[in-house]
CSV table of C-alpha atoms in Angstrom, one decimal:
chain,number,residue,atom,x,y,z
A,1,MET,CA,0.0,0.1,0.0
A,2,THR,CA,1.2,3.6,-0.7
A,3,VAL,CA,3.0,5.2,2.1
A,4,PRO,CA,0.7,7.9,3.3
A,5,HIS,CA,1.3,11.5,4.1
A,6,SER,CA,1.7,12.1,7.9
A,7,ASP,CA,-1.4,14.3,7.7
A,8,THR,CA,-3.3,11.4,6.4
A,9,VAL,CA,-2.1,9.0,9.3
A,10,GLU,CA,-3.1,11.8,11.7
A,11,ASP,CA,-6.6,12.1,10.3
A,12,LEU,CA,-7.1,8.5,10.3
A,13,LEU,CA,-6.1,8.1,13.9
A,14,ARG,CA,-8.4,11.0,14.9
A,15,LEU,CA,-11.3,9.3,12.8
A,16,HIS,CA,-10.8,5.9,14.4
A,17,ALA,CA,-9.9,6.6,18.0
A,18,PRO,CA,-13.4,7.0,19.5
A,19,GLN,CA,-14.6,4.2,17.5
A,20,VAL,CA,-11.9,1.9,18.8
A,21,LEU,CA,-12.5,2.9,22.3
A,22,GLY,CA,-16.1,2.5,21.9
A,23,ALA,CA,-15.7,-1.0,20.7
A,24,LEU,CA,-13.3,-2.1,23.4
A,25,VAL,CA,-15.5,-0.7,26.1
A,26,ARG,CA,-18.7,-2.3,24.5
A,27,ARG,CA,-16.9,-5.7,24.4
A,28,TYR,CA,-14.8,-5.8,27.5
A,29,GLY,CA,-15.7,-2.9,29.8
A,30,HIS,CA,-12.9,-1.4,32.0
A,31,PHE,CA,-13.2,2.1,30.6
A,32,ASP,CA,-10.2,3.5,32.1
A,33,ALA,CA,-7.9,0.6,31.0
A,34,ALA,CA,-9.5,0.6,27.6
A,35,GLU,CA,-8.6,4.3,27.1
A,36,ASP,CA,-5.1,3.5,28.0
A,37,ALA,CA,-4.8,0.6,25.7
A,38,VAL,CA,-6.3,2.6,22.7
A,39,GLN,CA,-3.7,5.4,23.4
A,40,GLU,CA,-0.8,2.8,23.1
A,41,ALA,CA,-2.3,1.4,20.0
A,42,LEU,CA,-2.5,5.1,18.5
A,43,LEU,CA,1.3,5.5,19.5
A,44,ALA,CA,2.1,2.3,17.8
A,45,ALA,CA,0.2,3.2,14.7
A,46,ALA,CA,1.8,6.6,14.4
A,47,ARG,CA,5.3,5.0,14.6
A,48,GLN,CA,4.4,2.2,12.1
A,49,TRP,CA,2.1,3.5,9.5
A,50,PRO,CA,4.2,6.2,7.9
A,51,GLY,CA,7.0,3.6,7.0
A,52,ASP,CA,4.9,0.4,6.6
A,53,GLY,CA,1.9,1.9,5.0
A,54,VAL,CA,-1.7,1.9,6.3
A,55,PRO,CA,-3.2,-1.5,6.8
A,56,ALA,CA,-6.3,-2.3,4.7
A,57,ASN,CA,-8.5,-2.2,7.9
A,58,PRO,CA,-7.0,0.5,10.0
A,59,ARG,CA,-9.8,0.3,12.4
A,60,GLY,CA,-9.6,-3.4,12.9
A,61,TRP,CA,-5.6,-3.1,13.3
A,62,LEU,CA,-6.1,-0.7,16.0
A,63,ILE,CA,-8.8,-2.7,17.9
A,64,ARG,CA,-6.6,-5.9,17.6
A,65,VAL,CA,-3.5,-3.9,19.0
A,66,ALA,CA,-5.5,-2.1,21.8
A,67,SER,CA,-7.1,-5.5,22.7
A,68,ARG,CA,-3.6,-7.1,23.2
A,69,ARG,CA,-2.7,-4.1,25.3
A,70,LEU,CA,-5.7,-4.3,27.3
A,71,ALA,CA,-5.2,-8.1,27.9
A,72,ASP,CA,-1.6,-7.4,28.9
A,73,ALA,CA,-2.6,-4.6,31.3
A,74,LEU,CA,-5.4,-6.7,33.0
A,75,ARG,CA,-2.9,-9.8,33.4
A,76,ALA,CA,-0.6,-7.6,35.3
A,77,GLU,CA,-3.0,-7.1,38.0
A,78,GLN,CA,-2.4,-10.6,39.6
A,79,ALA,CA,-3.9,-9.3,42.9
A,80,ARG,CA,-7.4,-9.4,41.5
A,81,ALA,CA,-8.4,-12.7,40.6
A,82,ARG,CA,-11.6,-11.6,38.7
A,83,ARG,CA,-9.5,-9.3,36.4
A,84,GLU,CA,-7.2,-12.1,35.7
A,85,ARG,CA,-10.2,-14.2,34.6
A,86,THR,CA,-11.6,-11.5,32.5
A,87,ALA,CA,-8.0,-11.1,30.8
A,88,LEU,CA,-8.1,-14.7,29.6
A,89,ARG,CA,-11.1,-14.1,27.5
A,90,LEU,CA,-9.4,-11.1,25.9
A,91,GLU,CA,-6.9,-12.8,23.5
A,92,PRO,CA,-6.9,-11.0,20.1
A,93,ARG,CA,-9.5,-12.2,17.8
A,94,GLU,CA,-9.7,-11.8,14.0
A,95,THR,CA,-11.1,-8.6,13.1
A,96,ARG,CA,-14.8,-8.5,13.3
A,97,ALA,CA,-17.2,-6.5,10.8
A,98,ALA,CA,-18.2,-3.2,12.1
A,99,PRO,CA,-21.4,-3.3,14.0
A,100,ALA,CA,-24.5,-1.6,12.6
A,101,GLU,CA,-24.4,1.1,15.1
A,102,ASP,CA,-21.5,3.2,15.2
A,103,ASP,CA,-19.2,2.5,18.2
A,104,THR,CA,-18.7,6.2,18.7
A,105,LEU,CA,-22.4,6.5,19.5
A,106,THR,CA,-22.0,3.6,21.9
A,107,LEU,CA,-19.1,5.4,23.6
A,108,LEU,CA,-21.3,8.6,23.8
A,109,PHE,CA,-24.0,6.8,25.6
A,110,LEU,CA,-21.5,5.2,27.9
A,111,CYS,CA,-20.1,8.4,28.9
A,112,CYS,CA,-23.6,9.5,29.5
A,113,ASP,CA,-24.3,6.9,32.1
A,114,PRO,CA,-26.8,8.0,34.8
A,115,VAL,CA,-24.2,7.0,37.5
A,116,LEU,CA,-22.3,10.1,36.5
A,117,ALA,CA,-23.2,13.7,37.4
A,118,PRO,CA,-24.3,15.7,34.3
A,119,ALA,CA,-21.3,17.8,34.2
A,120,ALA,CA,-19.0,14.8,34.6
A,121,ARG,CA,-20.9,13.1,31.5
A,122,ILE,CA,-20.2,16.0,29.4
A,123,ALA,CA,-16.7,16.6,30.4
A,124,LEU,CA,-15.7,12.8,30.0
A,125,THR,CA,-17.3,12.6,26.6
A,126,LEU,CA,-15.6,15.8,25.3
A,127,ARG,CA,-12.4,14.2,26.4
A,128,ALA,CA,-12.9,10.7,25.3
A,129,VAL,CA,-14.9,11.2,22.0
A,130,GLY,CA,-14.1,14.7,21.2
A,131,GLY,CA,-10.4,14.7,22.0
A,132,LEU,CA,-10.5,18.1,23.5
A,133,THR,CA,-8.0,19.0,26.4
A,134,THR,CA,-9.0,19.8,29.8
A,135,ALA,CA,-8.2,23.4,29.4
A,136,GLU,CA,-10.5,23.4,26.3
A,137,ILE,CA,-13.3,21.7,28.1
A,138,ALA,CA,-12.8,24.3,31.1
A,139,ARG,CA,-13.3,27.3,28.6
A,140,ALA,CA,-16.3,25.7,27.1
A,141,PHE,CA,-17.9,25.4,30.5
A,142,LEU,CA,-16.7,28.7,31.9
A,143,VAL,CA,-15.2,26.9,34.9
A,144,PRO,CA,-11.6,26.5,36.4
A,145,GLU,CA,-9.5,23.8,34.6
A,146,ALA,CA,-8.9,21.9,37.9
A,147,THR,CA,-12.6,21.3,38.3
A,148,VAL,CA,-12.8,19.6,34.9
A,149,ALA,CA,-9.8,17.5,35.7
A,150,GLN,CA,-11.4,16.3,38.8
A,151,ARG,CA,-14.8,15.5,37.0
A,152,ILE,CA,-13.0,13.4,34.4
A,153,SER,CA,-11.0,11.5,37.0
A,154,ARG,CA,-13.9,10.8,39.1
A,155,ALA,CA,-16.0,9.8,36.0
A,156,LYS,CA,-13.3,7.3,35.1
A,157,ALA,CA,-13.1,5.9,38.5
A,158,LYS,CA,-16.9,5.2,38.5
A,159,LEU,CA,-16.9,3.6,35.1
A,160,ARG,CA,-13.7,1.6,35.6
A,161,ASP,CA,-15.6,-1.8,36.2
A,162,ARG,CA,-19.1,-0.8,35.0
A,163,PRO,CA,-20.5,-2.8,32.1
A,164,PHE,CA,-22.2,-1.0,29.3
A,165,HIS,CA,-26.0,-1.3,29.1
A,166,PRO,CA,-28.1,0.6,26.5
A,167,PRO,CA,-30.2,3.3,28.3
A,168,ALA,CA,-33.5,2.1,29.7
A,169,PRO,CA,-36.7,3.8,28.5
A,170,ARG,CA,-37.1,5.6,31.9
A,171,ASP,CA,-33.7,7.4,31.5
A,172,ARG,CA,-33.5,7.5,27.7
A,173,ASP,CA,-34.6,11.3,27.3
A,174,ALA,CA,-32.0,12.3,30.0
A,175,ARG,CA,-29.3,10.3,28.3
A,176,LEU,CA,-30.2,11.6,24.9
A,177,ALA,CA,-30.3,15.4,26.3
A,178,SER,CA,-26.7,14.9,27.7
A,179,VAL,CA,-25.5,13.3,24.4
A,180,LEU,CA,-26.9,16.2,22.4
A,181,GLN,CA,-25.3,18.8,24.7
A,182,VAL,CA,-22.0,17.0,24.4
A,183,LEU,CA,-22.3,17.1,20.5
A,184,TYR,CA,-23.2,20.8,20.6
A,185,LEU,CA,-20.1,21.6,22.6
A,186,ILE,CA,-17.8,19.8,20.4
A,187,PHE,CA,-19.3,21.5,17.4
A,188,ASN,CA,-18.9,25.0,19.1
A,189,GLU,CA,-15.3,24.2,19.8
A,190,GLY,CA,-14.7,23.4,16.2
A,191,TYR,CA,-16.7,26.3,14.8
A,192,THR,CA,-15.0,28.8,17.1
A,193,ALA,CA,-11.8,27.4,18.6
A,194,THR,CA,-11.4,28.7,22.1
A,195,SER,CA,-7.5,28.8,21.7
A,196,GLY,CA,-4.8,28.5,19.1
A,197,PRO,CA,-3.9,30.1,15.9
A,198,ALA,CA,-7.0,29.0,13.8
A,199,LEU,CA,-10.6,30.2,14.3
A,200,HIS,CA,-12.2,27.3,12.8
A,201,ARG,CA,-11.4,23.5,13.4
A,202,GLY,CA,-13.1,21.8,10.8
A,203,ASP,CA,-12.2,18.2,12.1
A,204,LEU,CA,-14.1,18.8,15.3
A,205,ALA,CA,-17.1,20.6,13.7
A,206,GLY,CA,-17.4,17.9,11.0
A,207,GLU,CA,-17.1,15.1,13.6
A,208,ALA,CA,-20.0,16.7,15.5
A,209,ILE,CA,-22.0,16.9,12.4
A,210,ARG,CA,-21.3,13.3,11.4
A,211,LEU,CA,-22.3,12.0,14.9
A,212,THR,CA,-25.3,14.1,14.8
A,213,ARG,CA,-26.4,12.6,11.4
A,214,ALA,CA,-25.9,9.2,12.9
A,215,ALA,CA,-28.1,10.0,15.9
A,216,ARG,CA,-30.7,11.2,13.5
A,217,ARG,CA,-30.6,8.0,11.7
A,218,LEU,CA,-31.4,6.2,14.7
A,219,LEU,CA,-34.1,8.6,15.9
A,220,PRO,CA,-35.4,10.2,12.9
A,221,ARG,CA,-38.4,11.7,14.4
A,222,GLU,CA,-36.8,13.2,17.6
A,223,GLY,CA,-37.2,17.1,17.2
A,224,ALA,CA,-34.2,17.8,19.4
A,225,VAL,CA,-31.9,15.8,17.2
A,226,THR,CA,-33.2,17.2,14.0
A,227,GLY,CA,-33.1,20.7,15.4
A,228,LEU,CA,-29.4,20.3,16.6
A,229,LEU,CA,-28.4,19.0,13.1
A,230,ALA,CA,-30.2,21.9,11.4
A,231,LEU,CA,-28.2,24.3,13.7
A,232,MET,CA,-24.9,22.8,12.9
A,233,LEU,CA,-25.5,22.9,9.2
A,234,LEU,CA,-26.8,26.4,9.2
A,235,THR,CA,-23.9,27.7,11.3
A,236,GLU,CA,-21.2,25.6,9.5
A,237,ALA,CA,-22.4,26.9,6.1
A,238,ARG,CA,-20.9,30.4,7.0
A,239,SER,CA,-17.4,29.1,7.8
A,240,ALA,CA,-15.7,29.8,4.4
A,241,ALA,CA,-16.8,33.5,4.8
A,242,ARG,CA,-15.7,33.9,8.5
A,243,THR,CA,-11.9,34.5,7.9
A,244,GLY,CA,-10.0,36.5,5.5
A,245,PRO,CA,-6.9,35.6,3.3
A,246,ASP,CA,-4.5,36.0,6.4
A,247,GLY,CA,-7.0,34.1,8.7
A,248,GLU,CA,-8.5,37.3,10.1
A,249,LEU,CA,-12.0,37.1,11.6
A,250,ILE,CA,-14.7,38.6,9.7
A,251,PRO,CA,-18.0,39.3,11.8
A,252,LEU,CA,-21.3,38.1,10.3
A,253,ASP,CA,-22.6,41.6,9.1
A,254,GLU,CA,-19.4,42.1,6.9
A,255,GLN,CA,-19.1,38.6,5.4
A,256,ASP,CA,-19.4,37.8,1.7
A,257,ARG,CA,-22.6,35.8,1.7
A,258,THR,CA,-21.9,34.5,-1.7
A,259,LEU,CA,-19.3,32.3,0.0
A,260,TRP,CA,-21.9,30.6,2.2
A,261,ASP,CA,-22.7,27.0,1.6
A,262,ARG,CA,-26.0,27.4,0.1
A,263,ALA,CA,-26.7,23.5,-0.2
A,264,ALA,CA,-26.0,23.3,3.6
A,265,VAL,CA,-28.4,26.3,4.1
A,266,ALA,CA,-31.2,24.6,2.1
A,267,GLU,CA,-30.7,21.3,4.0
A,268,GLY,CA,-30.5,23.0,7.3
A,269,THR,CA,-33.7,25.1,6.5
A,270,ALA,CA,-35.6,22.2,5.5
A,271,LEU,CA,-34.7,20.4,8.7
A,272,VAL,CA,-35.8,23.4,10.8
A,273,GLU,CA,-39.3,23.2,9.2
A,274,GLU,CA,-39.3,19.5,9.9
A,275,ALA,CA,-38.0,19.8,13.6
A,276,LEU,CA,-40.7,22.4,14.4
A,277,THR,CA,-43.4,19.8,13.5
A,278,GLU,CA,-41.9,17.2,15.8
A,279,GLY,CA,-43.4,18.3,19.1
A,280,PRO,CA,-42.9,21.6,21.1
A,281,PRO,CA,-39.8,23.4,20.0
A,282,GLY,CA,-36.9,23.1,22.5
A,283,PRO,CA,-33.6,25.1,22.5
A,284,TYR,CA,-31.9,23.5,19.5
A,285,GLN,CA,-35.1,24.0,17.3
A,286,LEU,CA,-35.4,27.6,18.4
A,287,GLN,CA,-31.6,28.2,17.9
A,288,ALA,CA,-31.9,26.6,14.4
A,289,ALA,CA,-34.9,28.8,13.5
A,290,ILE,CA,-32.8,31.9,14.6
A,291,ALA,CA,-29.7,30.7,12.3
A,292,ALA,CA,-32.0,30.1,9.5
A,293,LEU,CA,-33.3,33.7,9.5
A,294,HIS,CA,-29.6,34.9,9.5
A,295,ASP,CA,-28.8,32.6,6.6
A,296,GLU,CA,-31.9,33.4,4.5
A,297,ALA,CA,-31.1,37.1,4.8
A,298,THR,CA,-29.4,38.7,1.6
A,299,GLY,CA,-27.5,41.1,3.9
A,300,PRO,CA,-27.5,42.7,7.4
A,301,ASP,CA,-30.0,45.2,6.6
A,302,THR,CA,-32.7,42.6,5.4
A,303,THR,CA,-32.1,40.5,8.5
A,304,ASP,CA,-35.5,40.0,10.4
A,305,TRP,CA,-34.3,41.2,13.7
A,306,PRO,CA,-37.8,41.7,15.4
A,307,GLN,CA,-38.6,38.0,14.6
A,308,ILE,CA,-35.2,36.9,15.8
A,309,LEU,CA,-35.7,38.8,19.2
A,310,ALA,CA,-39.1,37.1,19.4
A,311,LEU,CA,-37.4,33.6,19.1
A,312,TYR,CA,-34.7,34.7,21.6
A,313,ASP,CA,-37.6,35.8,24.0
A,314,VAL,CA,-38.8,32.1,23.9
A,315,LEU,CA,-35.4,30.5,23.9
A,316,VAL,CA,-34.2,32.2,27.2
A,317,THR,CA,-37.4,30.6,28.9
A,318,LYS,CA,-36.2,27.2,27.7
A,319,THR,CA,-32.4,27.1,28.6
A,320,PRO,CA,-30.3,28.6,31.4
A,321,ASP,CA,-27.4,29.1,28.9
A,322,PRO,CA,-26.0,32.5,29.3
A,323,MET,CA,-25.0,32.7,25.7
A,324,ALA,CA,-28.7,32.7,24.8
A,325,ARG,CA,-29.3,35.7,27.0
A,326,LEU,CA,-26.4,37.3,25.4
A,327,GLY,CA,-27.6,36.6,22.0
A,328,ARG,CA,-30.9,38.0,22.8
A,329,THR,CA,-29.3,41.4,24.1
A,330,VAL,CA,-27.7,41.7,20.7
A,331,ALA,CA,-31.0,41.2,19.0
A,332,LEU,CA,-32.5,43.7,21.5
A,333,ALA,CA,-30.0,46.3,20.6
A,334,MET,CA,-30.6,45.7,16.8
A,335,VAL,CA,-34.2,46.2,17.4
A,336,GLU,CA,-34.3,49.0,20.0
A,337,GLY,CA,-30.9,50.5,19.7
A,338,PRO,CA,-27.5,50.1,21.3
A,339,GLU,CA,-28.4,51.8,24.4
A,340,ALA,CA,-31.1,49.3,25.3
A,341,GLY,CA,-28.5,46.6,24.7
A,342,LEU,CA,-26.0,48.1,27.1
A,343,ALA,CA,-28.6,48.5,29.7
A,344,ALA,CA,-29.4,44.7,29.4
A,345,LEU,CA,-25.8,43.7,29.6
A,346,THR,CA,-25.4,44.5,33.2
A,347,ALA,CA,-27.7,41.9,34.5
A,348,LEU,CA,-25.7,39.2,32.4
A,349,GLU,CA,-22.4,39.9,34.0
A,350,PRO,CA,-22.5,37.2,36.6
A,351,GLY,CA,-22.9,34.4,33.9
A,352,PHE,CA,-19.6,35.6,32.3
A,353,PRO,CA,-17.0,35.5,35.0
A,354,HIS,CA,-14.0,34.0,32.7
A,355,SER,CA,-15.1,34.9,29.3
A,356,HIS,CA,-14.4,37.8,26.8
A,357,ARG,CA,-17.7,37.6,24.9
A,358,LEU,CA,-19.6,39.8,27.1
A,359,THR,CA,-17.1,42.6,27.0
A,360,ALA,CA,-16.6,42.2,23.2
A,361,VAL,CA,-20.4,42.8,22.8
A,362,ARG,CA,-20.2,45.9,25.1
A,363,ALA,CA,-17.4,47.2,23.1
A,364,HIS,CA,-19.5,46.9,19.9
A,365,LEU,CA,-22.5,48.5,21.3
A,366,LEU,CA,-20.4,51.4,22.7
A,367,GLU,CA,-18.9,51.9,19.4
A,368,ARG,CA,-22.5,52.1,17.9
A,369,THR,CA,-23.2,54.8,20.4
A,370,GLY,CA,-20.2,56.9,19.5
A,371,ALA,CA,-18.4,56.3,22.7
A,372,HIS,CA,-15.1,55.4,20.8
A,373,THR,CA,-12.8,55.8,23.9
A,374,GLU,CA,-14.8,53.6,26.1
A,375,ALA,CA,-15.2,51.1,23.4
A,376,ALA,CA,-11.6,50.9,22.4
A,377,THR,CA,-10.8,50.1,26.1
A,378,ALA,CA,-13.4,47.4,26.1
A,379,TYR,CA,-12.1,45.9,22.9
A,380,ARG,CA,-8.6,45.8,24.4
A,381,THR,CA,-10.0,44.2,27.6
A,382,ALA,CA,-11.8,41.5,25.7
A,383,ALA,CA,-8.7,40.9,23.6
A,384,ARG,CA,-6.6,40.1,26.6
A,385,ALA,CA,-9.1,37.7,27.9
A,386,THR,CA,-9.4,35.4,24.8
A,387,GLN,CA,-7.1,32.6,24.0
A,388,SER,CA,-8.1,32.5,20.3
A,389,LEU,CA,-5.4,34.4,18.3
A,390,PRO,CA,-7.8,35.3,15.5
A,391,GLU,CA,-10.4,36.7,17.9
A,392,ARG,CA,-7.7,38.7,19.7
A,393,ARG,CA,-6.2,40.1,16.6
A,394,TYR,CA,-9.8,41.3,15.4
A,395,LEU,CA,-10.6,43.0,18.8
A,396,GLN,CA,-7.2,44.6,18.9
A,397,THR,CA,-7.8,45.8,15.2
A,398,ARG,CA,-11.1,47.3,16.4
A,399,ALA,CA,-9.5,49.1,19.3
A,400,ALA,CA,-6.6,50.5,17.3
A,401,ARG,CA,-9.2,51.7,14.6
A,402,LEU,CA,-11.2,53.6,17.2
A,403,SER,CA,-8.0,54.9,18.8
A,404,GLY,CA,-7.0,56.5,15.5
């Protein structure tokens, strides 16, 4: 087989890692030990594949190597007879055909086991399935990094010897809600990376969309799943227009809308209409409807801001997410003027203790009122608070422009 470029190997490993972990956990349990075994298999592949070529069945190769590592690890624990007996059953087998249900979804539901607290389910899934670092998860949750590390460690400890069972009917809705929240957070990290030199991480956004499509195939009449997929498609459709030739951030009202993916917009809009017929609208359906209004507008001046504000008024009654309230404030400012938006921002400050986003919105509204000195100061404050280099450069540029 042709020797692949290193990026191809890295892409393959990123694609298969959660599926391999899901397969091991589904077959053998031992979440924590399985995760270690998968990491060892990934390292082995990273060393061997660039020179030897990618095997015909890379996923099967990884499962086989990880199974060996897991068996070796369990055998080493001689003090526990039960684990030794389990290890005897873990001899590598010939590669099996992939199951009908994606093992990544199996892993998602495992990470959302009711034995875990909601915050721990989400943090563990982002780490195991999304591949995010602890710091990235902390920023997504607006909580200290140490808190997230503790959640992940405790979650792994609880799942260590717990066999996987599909969710029972009585807890299905709660498990599904947790899974969808995780997918949404993974997508958000991909669409607007919280750190690093790139604004957009297409691998994460694409993986979130892929998994949400898979969830919808399993649950085709679930309004929340349909709404979340619509929201992702309508949002990702703008990605090509969000950055300039040098990677600089371009805000929504300045984007070249001819660069938007109209096929994704059409699919997302159709899904919104479908989702709104599948029971009372929840947060994902409402956010998708807002995104559809943005995407259907030919420009900033034709955006239906009164309708967007009306949808936000409903959305904030459905979710405690502070970003929903911040979005409503922006819509309020577009309908009633920047002064109304600035007055509404004060009440939102407790929800954004470690985030630059509220300060950036304040800077924008101050600029619209003509308070350029105060706006420049707010832009610089927001720039210091973000870990995203494109966002930082954008905010610094706005501040410099106002400062002459």
